[in-house]
Coordinates of C-alpha atoms in Angstrom, one line a residue:
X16 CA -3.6 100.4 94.0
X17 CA -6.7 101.5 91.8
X18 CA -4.4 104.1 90.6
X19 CA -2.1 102.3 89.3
X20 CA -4.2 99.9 87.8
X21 CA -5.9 102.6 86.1
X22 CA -2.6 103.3 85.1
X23 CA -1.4 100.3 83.9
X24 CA -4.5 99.7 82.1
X25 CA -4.1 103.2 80.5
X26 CA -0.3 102.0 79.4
X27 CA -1.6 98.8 77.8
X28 CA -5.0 100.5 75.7
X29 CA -1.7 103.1 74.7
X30 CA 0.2 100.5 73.2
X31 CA -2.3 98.2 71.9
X32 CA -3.7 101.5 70.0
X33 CA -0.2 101.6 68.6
X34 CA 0.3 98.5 68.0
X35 CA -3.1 98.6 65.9
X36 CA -2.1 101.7 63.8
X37 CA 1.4 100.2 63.0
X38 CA -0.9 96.6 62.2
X39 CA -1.2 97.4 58.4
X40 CA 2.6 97.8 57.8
X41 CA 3.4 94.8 60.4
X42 CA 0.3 92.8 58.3
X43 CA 1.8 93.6 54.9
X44 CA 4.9 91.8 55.7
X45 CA 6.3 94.0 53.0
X46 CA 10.0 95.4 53.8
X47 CA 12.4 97.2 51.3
X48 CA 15.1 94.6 50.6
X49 CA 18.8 94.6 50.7
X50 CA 20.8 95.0 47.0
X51 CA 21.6 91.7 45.8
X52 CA 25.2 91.5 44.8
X53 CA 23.6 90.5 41.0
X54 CA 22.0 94.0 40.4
X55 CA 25.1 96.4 42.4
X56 CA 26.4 97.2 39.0
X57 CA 23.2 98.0 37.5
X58 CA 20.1 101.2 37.9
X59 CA 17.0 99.3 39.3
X60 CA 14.1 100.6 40.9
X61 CA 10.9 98.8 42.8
X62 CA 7.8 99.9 43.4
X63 CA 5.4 97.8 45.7
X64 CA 1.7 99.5 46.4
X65 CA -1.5 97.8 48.5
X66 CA -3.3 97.5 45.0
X67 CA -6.7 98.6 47.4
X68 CA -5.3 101.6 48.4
X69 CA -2.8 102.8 46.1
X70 CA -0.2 103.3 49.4
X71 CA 3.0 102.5 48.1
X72 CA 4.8 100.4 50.7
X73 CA 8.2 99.6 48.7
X74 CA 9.5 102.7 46.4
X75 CA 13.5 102.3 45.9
X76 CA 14.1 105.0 43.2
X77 CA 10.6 104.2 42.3
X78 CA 10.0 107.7 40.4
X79 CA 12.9 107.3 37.9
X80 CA 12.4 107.2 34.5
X81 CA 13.1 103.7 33.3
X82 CA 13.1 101.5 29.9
X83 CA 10.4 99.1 30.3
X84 CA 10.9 96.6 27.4
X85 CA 8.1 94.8 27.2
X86 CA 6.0 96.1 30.5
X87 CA 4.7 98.7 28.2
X88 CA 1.8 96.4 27.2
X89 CA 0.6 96.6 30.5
X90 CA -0.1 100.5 29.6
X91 CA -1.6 99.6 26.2
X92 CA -3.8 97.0 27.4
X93 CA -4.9 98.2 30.5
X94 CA -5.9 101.0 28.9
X95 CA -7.7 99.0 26.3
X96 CA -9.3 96.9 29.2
X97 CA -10.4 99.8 31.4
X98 CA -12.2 101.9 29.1
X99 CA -13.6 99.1 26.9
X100 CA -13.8 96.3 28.8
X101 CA -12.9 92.2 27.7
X102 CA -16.3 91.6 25.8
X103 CA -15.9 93.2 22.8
X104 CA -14.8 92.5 19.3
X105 CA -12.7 93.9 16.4
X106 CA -14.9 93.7 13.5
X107 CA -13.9 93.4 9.5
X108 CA -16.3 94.1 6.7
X109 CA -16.9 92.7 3.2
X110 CA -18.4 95.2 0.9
X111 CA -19.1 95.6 -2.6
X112 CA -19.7 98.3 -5.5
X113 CA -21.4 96.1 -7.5
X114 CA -25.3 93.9 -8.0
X115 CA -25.8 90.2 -8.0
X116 CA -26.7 89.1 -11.1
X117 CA -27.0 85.4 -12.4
X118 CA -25.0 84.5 -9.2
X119 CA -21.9 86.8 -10.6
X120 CA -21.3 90.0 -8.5
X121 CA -20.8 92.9 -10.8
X122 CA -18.7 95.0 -8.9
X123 CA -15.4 95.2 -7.0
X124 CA -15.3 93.5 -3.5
X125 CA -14.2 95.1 -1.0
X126 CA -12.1 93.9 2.7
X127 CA -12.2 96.6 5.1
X128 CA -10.4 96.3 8.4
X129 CA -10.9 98.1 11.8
X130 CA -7.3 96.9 13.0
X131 CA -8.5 93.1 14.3
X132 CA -4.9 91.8 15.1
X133 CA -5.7 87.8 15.5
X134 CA -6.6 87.0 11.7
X135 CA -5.0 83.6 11.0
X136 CA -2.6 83.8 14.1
X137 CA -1.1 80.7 15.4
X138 CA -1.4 81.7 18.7
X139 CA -4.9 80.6 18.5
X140 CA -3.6 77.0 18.4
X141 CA -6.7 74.9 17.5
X142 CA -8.4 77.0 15.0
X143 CA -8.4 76.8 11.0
X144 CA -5.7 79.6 10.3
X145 CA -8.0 80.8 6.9
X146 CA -11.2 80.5 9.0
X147 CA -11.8 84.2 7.8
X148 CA -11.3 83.5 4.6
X149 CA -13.5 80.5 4.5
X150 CA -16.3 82.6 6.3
X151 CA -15.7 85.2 3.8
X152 CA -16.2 82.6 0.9
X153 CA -19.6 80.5 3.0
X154 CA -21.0 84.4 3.3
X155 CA -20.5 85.0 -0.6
X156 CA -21.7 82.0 -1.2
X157 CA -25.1 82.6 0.8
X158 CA -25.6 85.6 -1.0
X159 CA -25.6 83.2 -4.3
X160 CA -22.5 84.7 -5.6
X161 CA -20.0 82.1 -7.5
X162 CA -18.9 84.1 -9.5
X163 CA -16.6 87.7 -9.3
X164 CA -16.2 90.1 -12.2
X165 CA -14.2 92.9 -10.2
X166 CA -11.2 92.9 -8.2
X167 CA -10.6 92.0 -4.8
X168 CA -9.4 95.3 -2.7
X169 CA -8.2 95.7 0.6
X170 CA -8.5 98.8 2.3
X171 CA -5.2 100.5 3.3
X172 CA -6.0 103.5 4.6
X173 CA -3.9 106.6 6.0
X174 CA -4.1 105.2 9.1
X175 CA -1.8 102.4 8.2
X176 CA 1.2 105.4 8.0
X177 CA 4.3 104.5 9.7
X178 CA 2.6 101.3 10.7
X179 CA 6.0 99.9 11.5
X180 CA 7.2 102.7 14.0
X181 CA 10.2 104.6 13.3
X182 CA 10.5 104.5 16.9
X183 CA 11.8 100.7 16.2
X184 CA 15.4 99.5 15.5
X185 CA 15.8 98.9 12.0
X186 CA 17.8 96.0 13.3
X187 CA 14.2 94.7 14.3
X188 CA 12.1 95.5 11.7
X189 CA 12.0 92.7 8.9
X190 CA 11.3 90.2 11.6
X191 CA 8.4 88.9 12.4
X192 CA 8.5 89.7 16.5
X193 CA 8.6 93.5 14.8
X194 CA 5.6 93.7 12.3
X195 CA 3.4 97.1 12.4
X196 CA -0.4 96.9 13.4
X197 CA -2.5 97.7 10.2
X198 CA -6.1 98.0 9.7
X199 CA -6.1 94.2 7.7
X200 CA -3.7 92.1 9.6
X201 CA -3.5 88.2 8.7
X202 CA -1.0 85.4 9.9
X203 CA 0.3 87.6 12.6
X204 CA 1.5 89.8 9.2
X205 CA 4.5 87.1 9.5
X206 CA 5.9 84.3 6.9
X207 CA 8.2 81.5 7.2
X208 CA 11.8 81.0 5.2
X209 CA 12.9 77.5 5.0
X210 CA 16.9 77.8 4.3
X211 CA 17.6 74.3 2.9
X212 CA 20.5 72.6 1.3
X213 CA 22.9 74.2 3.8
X214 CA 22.0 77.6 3.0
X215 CA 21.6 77.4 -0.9
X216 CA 17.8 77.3 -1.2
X217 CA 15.2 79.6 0.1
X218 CA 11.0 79.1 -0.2
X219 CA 9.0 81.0 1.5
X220 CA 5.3 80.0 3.2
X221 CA 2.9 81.8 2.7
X222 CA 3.1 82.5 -0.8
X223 CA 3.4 86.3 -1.2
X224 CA 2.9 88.7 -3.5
X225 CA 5.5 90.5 -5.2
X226 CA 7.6 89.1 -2.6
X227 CA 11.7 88.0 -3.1
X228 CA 14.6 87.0 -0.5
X229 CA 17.8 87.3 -1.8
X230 CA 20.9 85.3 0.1
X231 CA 23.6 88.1 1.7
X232 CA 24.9 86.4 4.7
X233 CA 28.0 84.3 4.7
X234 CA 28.4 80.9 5.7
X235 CA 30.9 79.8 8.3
X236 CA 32.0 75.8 9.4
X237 CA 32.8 77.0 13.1
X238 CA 29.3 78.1 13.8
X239 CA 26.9 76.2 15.9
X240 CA 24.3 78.6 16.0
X241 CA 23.0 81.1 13.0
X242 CA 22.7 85.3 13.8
X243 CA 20.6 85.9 10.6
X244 CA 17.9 88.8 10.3
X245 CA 16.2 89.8 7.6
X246 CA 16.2 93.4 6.1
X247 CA 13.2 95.6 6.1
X248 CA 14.1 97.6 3.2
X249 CA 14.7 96.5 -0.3
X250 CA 17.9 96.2 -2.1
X251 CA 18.7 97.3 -5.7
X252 CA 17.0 94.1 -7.7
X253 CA 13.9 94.8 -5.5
X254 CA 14.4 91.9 -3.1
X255 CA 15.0 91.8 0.6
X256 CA 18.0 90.6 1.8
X257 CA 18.5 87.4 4.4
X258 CA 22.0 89.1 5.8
X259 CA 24.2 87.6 9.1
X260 CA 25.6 84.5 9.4
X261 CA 24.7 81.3 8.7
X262 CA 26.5 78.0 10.3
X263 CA 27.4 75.7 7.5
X264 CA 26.4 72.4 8.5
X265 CA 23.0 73.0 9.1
X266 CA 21.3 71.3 6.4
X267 CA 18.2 73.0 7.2
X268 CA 16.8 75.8 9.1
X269 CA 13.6 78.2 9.3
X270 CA 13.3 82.1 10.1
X271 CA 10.4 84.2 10.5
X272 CA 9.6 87.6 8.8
X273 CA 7.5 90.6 8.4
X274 CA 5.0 90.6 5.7
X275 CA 5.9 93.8 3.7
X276 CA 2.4 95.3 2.7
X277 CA -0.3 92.4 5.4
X278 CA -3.9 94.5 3.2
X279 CA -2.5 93.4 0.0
X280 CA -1.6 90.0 1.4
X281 CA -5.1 89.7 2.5
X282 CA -6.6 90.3 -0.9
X283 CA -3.9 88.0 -2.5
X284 CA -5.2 85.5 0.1
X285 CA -8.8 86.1 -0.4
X286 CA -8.6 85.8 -4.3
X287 CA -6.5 82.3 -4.1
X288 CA -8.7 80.8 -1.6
X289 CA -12.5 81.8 -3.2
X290 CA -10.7 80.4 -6.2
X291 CA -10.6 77.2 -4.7
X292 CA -14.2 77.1 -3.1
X293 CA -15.6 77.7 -6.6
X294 CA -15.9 81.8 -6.7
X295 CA -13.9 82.9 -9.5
X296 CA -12.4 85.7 -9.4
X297 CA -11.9 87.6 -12.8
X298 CA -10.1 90.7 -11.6
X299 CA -6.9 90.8 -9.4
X300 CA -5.6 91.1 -6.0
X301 CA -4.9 94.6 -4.7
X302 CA -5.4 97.2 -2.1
X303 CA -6.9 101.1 -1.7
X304 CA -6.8 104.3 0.5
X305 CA -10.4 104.5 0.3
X306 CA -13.7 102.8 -0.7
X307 CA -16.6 104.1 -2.9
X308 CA -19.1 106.3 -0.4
X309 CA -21.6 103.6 -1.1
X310 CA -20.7 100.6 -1.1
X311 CA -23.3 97.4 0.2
X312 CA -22.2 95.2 3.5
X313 CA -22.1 91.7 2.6
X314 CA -20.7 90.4 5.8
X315 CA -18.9 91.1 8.7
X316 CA -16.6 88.9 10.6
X317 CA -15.4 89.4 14.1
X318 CA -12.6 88.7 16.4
X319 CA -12.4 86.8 19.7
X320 CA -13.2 89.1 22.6
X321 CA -11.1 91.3 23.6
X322 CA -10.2 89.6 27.0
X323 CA -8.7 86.3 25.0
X324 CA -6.6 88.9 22.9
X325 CA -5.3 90.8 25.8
X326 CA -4.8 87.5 27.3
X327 CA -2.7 86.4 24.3
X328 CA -1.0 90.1 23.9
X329 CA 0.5 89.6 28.2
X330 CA 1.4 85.9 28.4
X331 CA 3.0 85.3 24.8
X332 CA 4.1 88.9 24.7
X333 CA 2.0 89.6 21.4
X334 CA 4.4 92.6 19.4
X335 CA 1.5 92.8 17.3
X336 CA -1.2 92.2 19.4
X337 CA -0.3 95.3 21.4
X338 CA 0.1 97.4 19.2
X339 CA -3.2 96.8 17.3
X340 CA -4.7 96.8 20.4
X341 CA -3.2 100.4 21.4
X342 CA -4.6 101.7 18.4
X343 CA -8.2 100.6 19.2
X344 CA -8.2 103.7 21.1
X345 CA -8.0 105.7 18.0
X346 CA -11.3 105.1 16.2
X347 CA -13.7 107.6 16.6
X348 CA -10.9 109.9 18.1
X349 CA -9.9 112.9 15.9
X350 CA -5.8 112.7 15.8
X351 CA -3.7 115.9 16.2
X352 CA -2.4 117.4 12.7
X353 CA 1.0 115.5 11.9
X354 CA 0.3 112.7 14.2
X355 CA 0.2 108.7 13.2
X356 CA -2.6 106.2 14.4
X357 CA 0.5 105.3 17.0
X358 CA 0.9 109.0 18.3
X359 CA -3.0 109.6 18.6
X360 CA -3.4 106.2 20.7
X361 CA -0.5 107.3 23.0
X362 CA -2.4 110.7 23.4
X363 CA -5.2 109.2 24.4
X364 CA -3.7 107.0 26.8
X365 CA -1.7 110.1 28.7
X366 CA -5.4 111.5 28.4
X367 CA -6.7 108.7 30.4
X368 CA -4.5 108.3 32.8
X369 CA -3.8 111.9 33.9
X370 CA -7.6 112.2 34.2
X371 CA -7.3 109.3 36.9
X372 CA -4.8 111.0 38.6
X373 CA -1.6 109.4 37.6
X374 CA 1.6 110.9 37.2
X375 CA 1.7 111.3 33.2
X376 CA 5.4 113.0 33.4
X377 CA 6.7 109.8 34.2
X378 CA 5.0 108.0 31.0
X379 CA 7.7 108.2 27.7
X380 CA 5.6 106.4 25.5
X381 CA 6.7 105.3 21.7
X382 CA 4.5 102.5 21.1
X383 CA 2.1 99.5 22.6
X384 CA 4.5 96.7 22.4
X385 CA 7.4 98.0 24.5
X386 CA 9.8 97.1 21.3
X387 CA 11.1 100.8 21.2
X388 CA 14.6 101.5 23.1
X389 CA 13.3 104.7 23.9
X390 CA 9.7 104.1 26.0
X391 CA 10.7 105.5 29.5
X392 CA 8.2 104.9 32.3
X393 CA 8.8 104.8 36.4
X394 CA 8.1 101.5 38.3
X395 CA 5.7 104.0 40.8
X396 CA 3.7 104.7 37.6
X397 CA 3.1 101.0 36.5
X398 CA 2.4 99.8 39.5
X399 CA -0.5 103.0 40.4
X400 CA -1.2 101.8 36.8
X401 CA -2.4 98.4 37.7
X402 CA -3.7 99.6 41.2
X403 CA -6.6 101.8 39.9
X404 CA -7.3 98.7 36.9
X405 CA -7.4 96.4 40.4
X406 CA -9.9 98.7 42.5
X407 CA -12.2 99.5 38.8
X408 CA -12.8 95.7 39.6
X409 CA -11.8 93.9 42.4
X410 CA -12.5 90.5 40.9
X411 CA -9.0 90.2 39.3
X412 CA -9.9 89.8 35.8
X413 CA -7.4 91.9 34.0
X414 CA -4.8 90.3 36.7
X415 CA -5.5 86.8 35.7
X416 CA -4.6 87.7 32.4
X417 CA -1.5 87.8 32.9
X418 CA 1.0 84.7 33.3
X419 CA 1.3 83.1 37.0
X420 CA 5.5 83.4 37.8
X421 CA 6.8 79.8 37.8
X422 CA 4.0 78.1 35.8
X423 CA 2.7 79.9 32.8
X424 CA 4.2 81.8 28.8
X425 CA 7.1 84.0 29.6
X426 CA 6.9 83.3 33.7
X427 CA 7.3 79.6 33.1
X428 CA 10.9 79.7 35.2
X429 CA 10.9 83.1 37.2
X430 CA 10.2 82.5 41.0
X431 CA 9.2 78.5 40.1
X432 CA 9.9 76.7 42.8
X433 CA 9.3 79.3 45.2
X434 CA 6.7 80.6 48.0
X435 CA 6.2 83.1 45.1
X436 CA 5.5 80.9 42.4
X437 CA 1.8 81.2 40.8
X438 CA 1.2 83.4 43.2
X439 CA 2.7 86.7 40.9
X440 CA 0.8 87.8 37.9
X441 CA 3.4 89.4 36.1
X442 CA 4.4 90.8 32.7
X443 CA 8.0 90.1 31.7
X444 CA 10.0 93.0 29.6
X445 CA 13.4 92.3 28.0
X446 CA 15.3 94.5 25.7
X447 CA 19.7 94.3 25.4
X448 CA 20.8 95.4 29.0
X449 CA 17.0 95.4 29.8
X450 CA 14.9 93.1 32.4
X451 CA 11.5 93.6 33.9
X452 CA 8.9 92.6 36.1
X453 CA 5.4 94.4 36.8
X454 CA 2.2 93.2 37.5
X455 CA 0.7 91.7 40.8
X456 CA 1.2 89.7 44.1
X457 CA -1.9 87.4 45.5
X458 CA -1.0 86.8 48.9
X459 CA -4.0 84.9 51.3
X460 CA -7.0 87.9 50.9
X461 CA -4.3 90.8 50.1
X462 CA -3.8 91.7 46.9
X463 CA -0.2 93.6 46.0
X464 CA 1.2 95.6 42.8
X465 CA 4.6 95.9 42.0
X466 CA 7.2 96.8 39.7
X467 CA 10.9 96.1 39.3
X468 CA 13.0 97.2 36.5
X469 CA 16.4 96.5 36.1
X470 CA 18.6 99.1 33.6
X471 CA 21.8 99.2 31.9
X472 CA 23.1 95.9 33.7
X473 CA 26.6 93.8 33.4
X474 CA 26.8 90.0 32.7
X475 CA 24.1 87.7 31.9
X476 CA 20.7 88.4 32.1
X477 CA 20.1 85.1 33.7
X478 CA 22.1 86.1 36.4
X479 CA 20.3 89.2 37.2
X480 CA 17.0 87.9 37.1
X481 CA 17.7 85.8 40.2
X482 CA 18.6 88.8 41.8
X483 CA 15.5 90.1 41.0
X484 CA 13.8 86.9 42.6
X485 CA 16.0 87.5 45.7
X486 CA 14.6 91.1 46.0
X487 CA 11.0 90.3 45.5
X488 CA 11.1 87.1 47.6
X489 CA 12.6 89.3 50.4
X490 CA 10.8 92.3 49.7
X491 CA 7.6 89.8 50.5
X492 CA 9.0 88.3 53.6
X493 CA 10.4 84.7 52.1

């Protein structure tokens, strides 16, 4: 009898020792799901990893190179995030050439920008959108100048090269959701077109310099809705060209485009709005590649910290936030021969990362916003990605960044409604034939990262995000 309650004793510390090594898996209540019928004729892949271990628990085709739309500015700004942190600012100098005499600055003044992004944005809803330039003017002022017998210059350096990546569709490019990241950026480097009179008038807000639309798209009764673009390159006349269609009984309607040269917008800006808090301004408006060796700082402004622009670059999807904010990584870096301010940033990030231990063959990077058809990255990678950002700092302040799934910017009706729903931090990417997901799951005290990219589908995309709800919903045990 002692025997064999030895023995059953022995049986039962057995299987409870079992039963406590398989306890993690069982305690995830993470399983790999079945292929909604939504994504069978499409490539997708999922990666799911314990964000404090980096164990992958899901990976379905999870190392396959993948187009991430806009998921890529979770590689920009993580990077951003984990090597600078969220306290820091972007700063931009005023300078001069000249002396202060008789309140009248004898000399040139000169803007000088270290790539600050949020410059008059709207996405910064209850500030003055020319604060800078009213700062700029109060500083002057302080310095007892009224008066300005130089020009106003803005520095365009060679940084500012291919600016608006050739990576990008030209398609894109003369929008405003497709505006390069200089070192001066103002107004999101974006304007307004008011098309009035059923498509016979155009005006334009802000005014611009040396700036003309010209009308090439055709008007037709039968449309309801407009397909208009506007061209990044100029026609014959010097003008660029509104092209597309426009619907005919629309008395009115607005579009939004990208500022052609944003330094030399910034010095038009500067001059017109001293001018009308008393500094005069008897030279003109224009930019340089450089800037006298000595030259006297008269002020310098800086941006919010870099958490609220990371903040605004994940939930509103930022084009140009991200990519200013990937090229952060470039000052004080010494860029290969050849290479853009673009390239040298995406350098440094496959830098980074590999020296974390990360899988750099399956990063194809182009640029920071995700806006490129050609970025190729792996769901494994993003979701390693965000695991090493998660155990840098456990407190979750890169994650609550992003927006909560069924509450919050681009998440406001994916998983709402559901046991998922502000419990996923996630970043949405969508490009044509394009939708993805990456970022993390909060469930109780565990802490999940995922990624699931969807490729090269058929139908609407509306349709195959709920399957991607129904895979991460089961994947999670809902």
């Amino acid at each position: 009898m002692r025997e064999d309650w030895f023995l059953d004793r022995f049986v039962w510390l057995m299987g409870w020792l079992l039963m406590m090594q398989a306890a993690p898996t069982l305690a995830e209540g993470v399983t790999p799901p079945q292929e909604p019928a939504a994504l069978s004729r499409s490539f997708w892949s999922l990666s799911i990893q314990d964000a404090d271990t980096g164990e992958e628990l899901v990976g379905l085709r999870s190392h396959h190179l993948m187009t991430p739309a806009s998921t890529m500015k979770l590689v920009s700004t993580a990077t951003l995030w984990s090597q600078k942190g969220g306290a820091g600012r972007i700063a931009t100098e005023i300078r001069t050439d000249g002396t202060v005499n008789n309140h009248i600055l004898e000399g040139h003044l000169y803007i000088v920008g270290f790539g600050d992004p949020s410059i008059g944005s709207r996405y910064f809803w209850n500030a003055d959108r020319d604060l800078f330039f009213k700062e700029v003017g109060k500083a002057l002022r302080g310095h007892g100048i009224s008066a300005i017998k130089g020009d106003v210059i803005a520095l365009s350096p060679a940084a500012d090269f291919q600016a608006d990546n050739p990576r990008w569709l030209a398609y894109d490019m003369g929008n405003a959701y497709a505006t390069g990241s200089r070192g001066l950026n103002a107004y999101d480097n974006s304007y307004t077109v008011t098309i009035s009179d059923y498509g016979r008038r155009l005006s334009v807000e802000p005014d611009l310099p040396h700036f003309d639309l010209s009308i090439a798209y055709e008007t037709d009764p039968q449309r309801r809705g407009d397909s208009l673009y506007i061209s990044p390159f100029k026609s014959a006349d010097g003008s660029y060209a509104i092209t597309g269609v426009y619907p005919a009984n629309a008395k009115r309607l607005r579009l939004r485009g990208a500022i052609p040269d944003p330094p030399l917008f910034v010095a038009h800006r500067t001059k017109s709005l001293l001018g009308g808090m008393g500094i005069s301004v008897n030279g003109s408006a224009a930019t340089t590649a450089t800037i006298p060796a000595s030259t006297q700082l008269l002020y310098t402004f800086q941006s919010p910290r870099l958490r609220e622009l990371v903040g605004i670059t994940l939930v509103y999807s930022h084009n140009l936030f991200a990519e200013g904010l990937l090229r952060q990584l470039t000052y004080g870096k010494e860029g290969m021969p050849g290479h853009n301010a673009t390239q040298t940033a995406i350098e440094e990030v496959k830098r980074y990362w590999q020296g974390r231990g990360l899988q750099i063959e399956e990063l194809e990077m182009m640029d920071g916003s995700g806006l490129s058809p050609e970025n190729r990255v792996s769901a494994h990678f993003l979701a390693a990605l965000l695991g090493k950002v998660h155990r840098a700092d456990p407190s979750g302040a890169y994650m609550r960044l992003l927006p909560r799934a069924g509450l919050d910017g681009t998440l406001a009706i994916f998983l709402k409604n559901t046991p998922l729903q502000g419990k996923a931090y996630l970043k949405s990417g969508t490009l044509r034939n394009v939708v993805c997901y990456a970022g993390y799951v909060q469930l109780g005290e565990k802490t999940y990262t995922v990624a699931l990219m969807v490729n090269n589908f058929y139908g609407k995309a509306s349709t195959v995000r709920k399957g991607m709800e129904q895979v991460l919903l089961e994947a999670f045990g809902f």
